[in-house]
Amino acid sequence: MTQPQNDQQQDQRPAGAADGNAQHDSYKKSQSSASTASASISESSLSGCEDLATCTLPYKKVDFDQIEVYEFPYILGDNPAVSSGAPIALGTELLHYESMGLEVYEYSRSKEKKQSSSSSSGGSRTRGMMLPVQKRAQLLLDQGYSIETIASATLEADNISKGRNISASKTKWDGVNEMSERFGRFFRRSVGRRHSALGSSTMVPTKHDDMASSGPMKQSIAANSA
């Protein structure tokens, strides 16, 4: 009597659960087949290799098709790691999206590199990628920032940069002073040990020894005078 009830309960399962189990079983099957295929590939590629050190694995190739370019606006930044002027950063609002082929992207990048190299007049690549103070200020003005806001951000960045330089110099001299103190302690200890070793090796005569040693000399002098 209990067996039909179990069969009825199994038949009353929701269709979603059955589909989920079927998907899970199919995922297991695909995963096992993929692992079996990879194992068979590895075994077939390594079957002819007697030494693993000299065995060569199958060649793998990666191709790039499309380049996606996302454009964001310039905003006033808070990073004081600038030589001078106000720092800038990228905002979170997406302005423009563009997708292009790899060949088109490389062609446009080559033209930009030629223009930047000609304008930098023999400067380094990193210096050519830096934005001058005037260009940064113009970009911020175009985004709607006022001159007072840009000047305030410039002064704040300068103050933070000066404070970092002062703390860095203090840390440097603190390390030098610590090393000198360690060397001084080591030198004093070595000199003290040397003096203690010399003091233990030399014998200082006492007063009783002086009197005992001077006794026979006095007797010999008296005998000669007699």
CSV table of C-alpha atoms in Angstrom, one decimal:
chain,number,residue,atom,x,y,z
A,1,MET,CA,0.0,0.0,0.0
A,2,THR,CA,2.9,2.4,0.7
A,3,GLN,CA,4.6,1.9,-2.7
A,4,PRO,CA,1.8,3.4,-4.8
A,5,GLN,CA,1.8,6.5,-2.5
A,6,ASN,CA,5.5,7.0,-3.1
A,7,ASP,CA,5.0,6.7,-6.9
A,8,GLN,CA,2.2,9.2,-6.7
A,9,GLN,CA,4.3,11.6,-4.7
A,10,GLN,CA,7.1,11.3,-7.2
A,11,ASP,CA,4.7,11.9,-10.1
A,12,GLN,CA,3.4,15.0,-8.3
A,13,ARG,CA,6.8,16.8,-8.3
A,14,PRO,CA,6.8,20.2,-9.9
A,15,ALA,CA,8.0,20.4,-13.5
A,16,GLY,CA,10.7,22.9,-12.6
A,17,ALA,CA,12.4,20.5,-10.2
A,18,ALA,CA,12.4,17.8,-12.8
A,19,ASP,CA,13.8,20.2,-15.4
A,20,GLY,CA,16.4,21.3,-12.9
A,21,ASN,CA,17.5,17.7,-12.2
A,22,ALA,CA,17.6,17.0,-15.9
A,23,GLN,CA,19.8,20.1,-16.5
A,24,HIS,CA,22.0,19.1,-13.5
A,25,ASP,CA,22.4,15.6,-15.0
A,26,SER,CA,23.2,17.0,-18.4
A,27,TYR,CA,25.7,19.4,-16.9
A,28,LYS,CA,27.4,16.5,-15.1
A,29,LYS,CA,27.5,14.6,-18.3
A,30,SER,CA,29.0,17.5,-20.3
A,31,GLN,CA,31.5,18.1,-17.5
A,32,SER,CA,32.5,14.5,-17.4
A,33,SER,CA,32.7,14.3,-21.1
A,34,ALA,CA,34.9,17.5,-21.2
A,35,SER,CA,37.2,16.2,-18.6
A,36,THR,CA,37.4,12.9,-20.4
A,37,ALA,CA,38.2,14.7,-23.7
A,38,SER,CA,40.9,16.8,-22.0
A,39,ALA,CA,42.4,13.7,-20.4
A,40,SER,CA,42.4,11.9,-23.7
A,41,ILE,CA,44.0,14.8,-25.4
A,42,SER,CA,46.7,15.1,-22.8
A,43,GLU,CA,47.3,11.3,-22.9
A,44,SER,CA,47.5,11.3,-26.7
A,45,SER,CA,49.8,14.3,-26.7
A,46,LEU,CA,52.1,12.8,-24.1
A,47,SER,CA,51.9,9.2,-25.3
A,48,GLY,CA,54.8,9.5,-27.6
A,49,CYS,CA,57.0,11.3,-25.0
A,50,GLU,CA,59.4,9.2,-23.0
A,51,ASP,CA,60.9,12.2,-21.2
A,52,LEU,CA,58.5,15.0,-19.9
A,53,ALA,CA,61.4,17.5,-19.9
A,54,THR,CA,61.8,17.3,-23.7
A,55,CYS,CA,58.1,16.8,-24.5
A,56,THR,CA,56.3,19.6,-26.4
A,57,LEU,CA,52.7,20.4,-25.7
A,58,PRO,CA,50.2,21.2,-28.4
A,59,TYR,CA,50.4,24.7,-29.8
A,60,LYS,CA,47.7,27.2,-28.6
A,61,LYS,CA,46.7,30.3,-30.4
A,62,VAL,CA,44.7,33.3,-29.2
A,63,ASP,CA,43.0,35.8,-31.6
A,64,PHE,CA,41.6,39.2,-30.9
A,65,ASP,CA,38.6,40.4,-33.0
A,66,GLN,CA,36.9,43.5,-31.7
A,67,ILE,CA,38.2,46.4,-29.5
A,68,GLU,CA,35.6,48.1,-27.3
A,69,VAL,CA,36.3,51.7,-26.3
A,70,TYR,CA,34.5,53.4,-23.4
A,71,GLU,CA,34.7,57.2,-23.0
A,72,PHE,CA,34.3,58.9,-19.7
A,73,PRO,CA,34.4,62.6,-18.7
A,74,TYR,CA,37.3,64.4,-17.0
A,75,ILE,CA,36.7,65.4,-13.4
A,76,LEU,CA,38.7,67.2,-10.7
A,77,GLY,CA,40.8,64.5,-9.0
A,78,ASP,CA,42.2,64.2,-5.5
A,79,ASN,CA,45.5,62.5,-6.1
A,80,PRO,CA,48.3,64.9,-5.2
A,81,ALA,CA,51.0,62.9,-7.2
A,82,VAL,CA,51.3,65.7,-9.8
A,83,SER,CA,54.3,67.8,-10.6
A,84,SER,CA,52.2,71.0,-10.6
A,85,GLY,CA,48.7,72.1,-11.2
A,86,ALA,CA,45.3,70.5,-10.3
A,87,PRO,CA,45.0,66.7,-10.5
A,88,ILE,CA,42.4,65.2,-12.9
A,89,ALA,CA,40.6,61.9,-12.9
A,90,LEU,CA,37.9,60.0,-14.9
A,91,GLY,CA,34.3,60.2,-13.9
A,92,THR,CA,31.8,57.3,-13.8
A,93,GLU,CA,29.3,58.6,-16.3
A,94,LEU,CA,29.6,56.9,-19.7
A,95,LEU,CA,29.8,59.4,-22.5
A,96,HIS,CA,30.5,57.3,-25.6
A,97,TYR,CA,30.9,53.7,-26.6
A,98,GLU,CA,32.5,52.4,-29.7
A,99,SER,CA,33.5,49.0,-31.1
A,100,MET,CA,36.0,48.6,-33.8
A,101,GLY,CA,38.1,46.0,-35.4
A,102,LEU,CA,41.6,45.3,-34.3
A,103,GLU,CA,43.2,46.4,-37.5
A,104,VAL,CA,41.3,49.8,-37.5
A,105,TYR,CA,42.3,50.3,-33.8
A,106,GLU,CA,46.0,49.6,-34.5
A,107,TYR,CA,46.0,51.9,-37.5
A,108,SER,CA,44.5,54.8,-35.5
A,109,ARG,CA,46.9,54.1,-32.7
A,110,SER,CA,49.9,54.3,-35.1
A,111,LYS,CA,48.8,57.7,-36.3
A,112,GLU,CA,48.4,58.9,-32.7
A,113,LYS,CA,51.9,57.6,-31.8
A,114,LYS,CA,53.4,59.4,-34.8
A,115,GLN,CA,51.8,62.7,-33.8
A,116,SER,CA,52.8,62.4,-30.2
A,117,SER,CA,56.4,61.5,-31.1
A,118,SER,CA,56.7,64.4,-33.4
A,119,SER,CA,55.2,66.8,-30.9
A,120,SER,CA,57.3,65.5,-28.0
A,121,SER,CA,60.5,66.3,-30.0
A,122,GLY,CA,62.6,63.4,-28.7
A,123,GLY,CA,61.2,63.2,-25.1
A,124,SER,CA,60.6,60.0,-23.3
A,125,ARG,CA,57.4,58.0,-23.8
A,126,THR,CA,56.2,58.6,-20.2
A,127,ARG,CA,56.8,62.3,-20.5
A,128,GLY,CA,54.9,62.3,-23.8
A,129,MET,CA,51.8,60.7,-22.1
A,130,MET,CA,51.8,63.4,-19.3
A,131,LEU,CA,49.2,66.2,-19.6
A,132,PRO,CA,50.7,69.7,-19.1
A,133,VAL,CA,49.3,72.1,-16.5
A,134,GLN,CA,47.6,74.3,-19.1
A,135,LYS,CA,45.9,71.4,-20.8
A,136,ARG,CA,44.6,70.0,-17.6
A,137,ALA,CA,43.2,73.4,-16.6
A,138,GLN,CA,41.6,73.8,-19.9
A,139,LEU,CA,40.0,70.4,-19.7
A,140,LEU,CA,38.5,71.2,-16.3
A,141,LEU,CA,37.3,74.6,-17.5
A,142,ASP,CA,35.5,72.8,-20.4
A,143,GLN,CA,33.8,70.5,-17.9
A,144,GLY,CA,32.4,73.5,-16.1
A,145,TYR,CA,34.8,74.0,-13.2
A,146,SER,CA,35.5,77.5,-12.1
A,147,ILE,CA,39.0,79.1,-11.8
A,148,GLU,CA,38.6,79.3,-8.0
A,149,THR,CA,37.9,75.6,-7.7
A,150,ILE,CA,40.8,74.7,-9.8
A,151,ALA,CA,43.1,77.0,-7.8
A,152,SER,CA,41.9,75.6,-4.5
A,153,ALA,CA,42.5,72.0,-5.7
A,154,THR,CA,46.0,73.1,-6.9
A,155,LEU,CA,46.9,74.6,-3.5
A,156,GLU,CA,45.6,71.5,-1.6
A,157,ALA,CA,47.6,69.2,-3.8
A,158,ASP,CA,50.8,71.2,-3.3
A,159,ASN,CA,50.3,71.2,0.5
A,160,ILE,CA,49.8,67.4,0.6
A,161,SER,CA,52.8,66.9,-1.7
A,162,LYS,CA,55.0,69.0,0.5
A,163,GLY,CA,53.9,67.2,3.6
A,164,ARG,CA,54.7,63.8,2.0
A,165,ASN,CA,58.2,65.1,1.0
A,166,ILE,CA,58.9,66.2,4.6
A,167,SER,CA,57.7,62.9,6.1
A,168,ALA,CA,59.8,61.0,3.6
A,169,SER,CA,62.9,63.0,4.4
A,170,LYS,CA,62.3,62.4,8.1
A,171,THR,CA,61.9,58.7,7.6
A,172,LYS,CA,65.2,58.7,5.6
A,173,TRP,CA,67.2,60.5,8.3
A,174,ASP,CA,65.5,58.4,11.0
A,175,GLY,CA,66.9,55.3,9.3
A,176,VAL,CA,70.4,56.9,9.0
A,177,ASN,CA,70.4,57.9,12.7
A,178,GLU,CA,69.3,54.4,13.7
A,179,MET,CA,72.1,52.8,11.7
A,180,SER,CA,74.7,55.2,13.2
A,181,GLU,CA,73.4,54.4,16.8
A,182,ARG,CA,73.6,50.6,16.1
A,183,PHE,CA,77.2,51.1,14.8
A,184,GLY,CA,78.2,53.1,17.8
A,185,ARG,CA,76.8,50.5,20.2
A,186,PHE,CA,78.6,47.7,18.4
A,187,PHE,CA,81.9,49.7,18.3
A,188,ARG,CA,81.7,50.5,22.1
A,189,ARG,CA,81.0,46.8,22.9
A,190,SER,CA,83.9,45.6,20.8
A,191,VAL,CA,86.3,48.2,22.3
A,192,GLY,CA,85.2,47.2,25.8
A,193,ARG,CA,85.7,43.5,25.2
A,194,ARG,CA,89.2,44.2,23.8
A,195,HIS,CA,90.2,46.2,26.9
A,196,SER,CA,88.8,43.5,29.2
A,197,ALA,CA,90.8,40.8,27.3
A,198,LEU,CA,94.0,42.9,27.6
A,199,GLY,CA,93.5,43.5,31.4
A,200,SER,CA,93.0,39.8,32.1
A,201,SER,CA,96.2,38.9,30.2
A,202,THR,CA,98.6,41.4,32.0
A,203,MET,CA,99.5,40.9,35.7
A,204,VAL,CA,99.9,44.0,37.9
A,205,PRO,CA,102.4,43.5,40.7
A,206,THR,CA,101.2,44.1,44.2
A,207,LYS,CA,102.9,46.0,47.1
A,208,HIS,CA,103.8,42.7,48.9
A,209,ASP,CA,105.5,41.3,45.8
A,210,ASP,CA,107.6,44.5,45.4
A,211,MET,CA,108.8,44.2,49.0
A,212,ALA,CA,109.6,40.6,48.6
A,213,SER,CA,111.6,41.2,45.4
A,214,SER,CA,113.5,44.1,46.8
A,215,GLY,CA,114.7,42.1,49.9
A,216,PRO,CA,117.5,40.0,48.2
A,217,MET,CA,118.8,43.1,46.4
A,218,LYS,CA,119.2,45.0,49.6
A,219,GLN,CA,121.1,42.0,51.1
A,220,SER,CA,123.5,41.7,48.1
A,221,ILE,CA,124.2,45.5,48.2
A,222,ALA,CA,125.1,45.2,52.0
A,223,ALA,CA,127.4,42.2,51.4
A,224,ASN,CA,129.3,44.1,48.7
A,225,SER,CA,129.8,47.1,50.8
A,226,ALA,CA,131.2,45.0,53.6
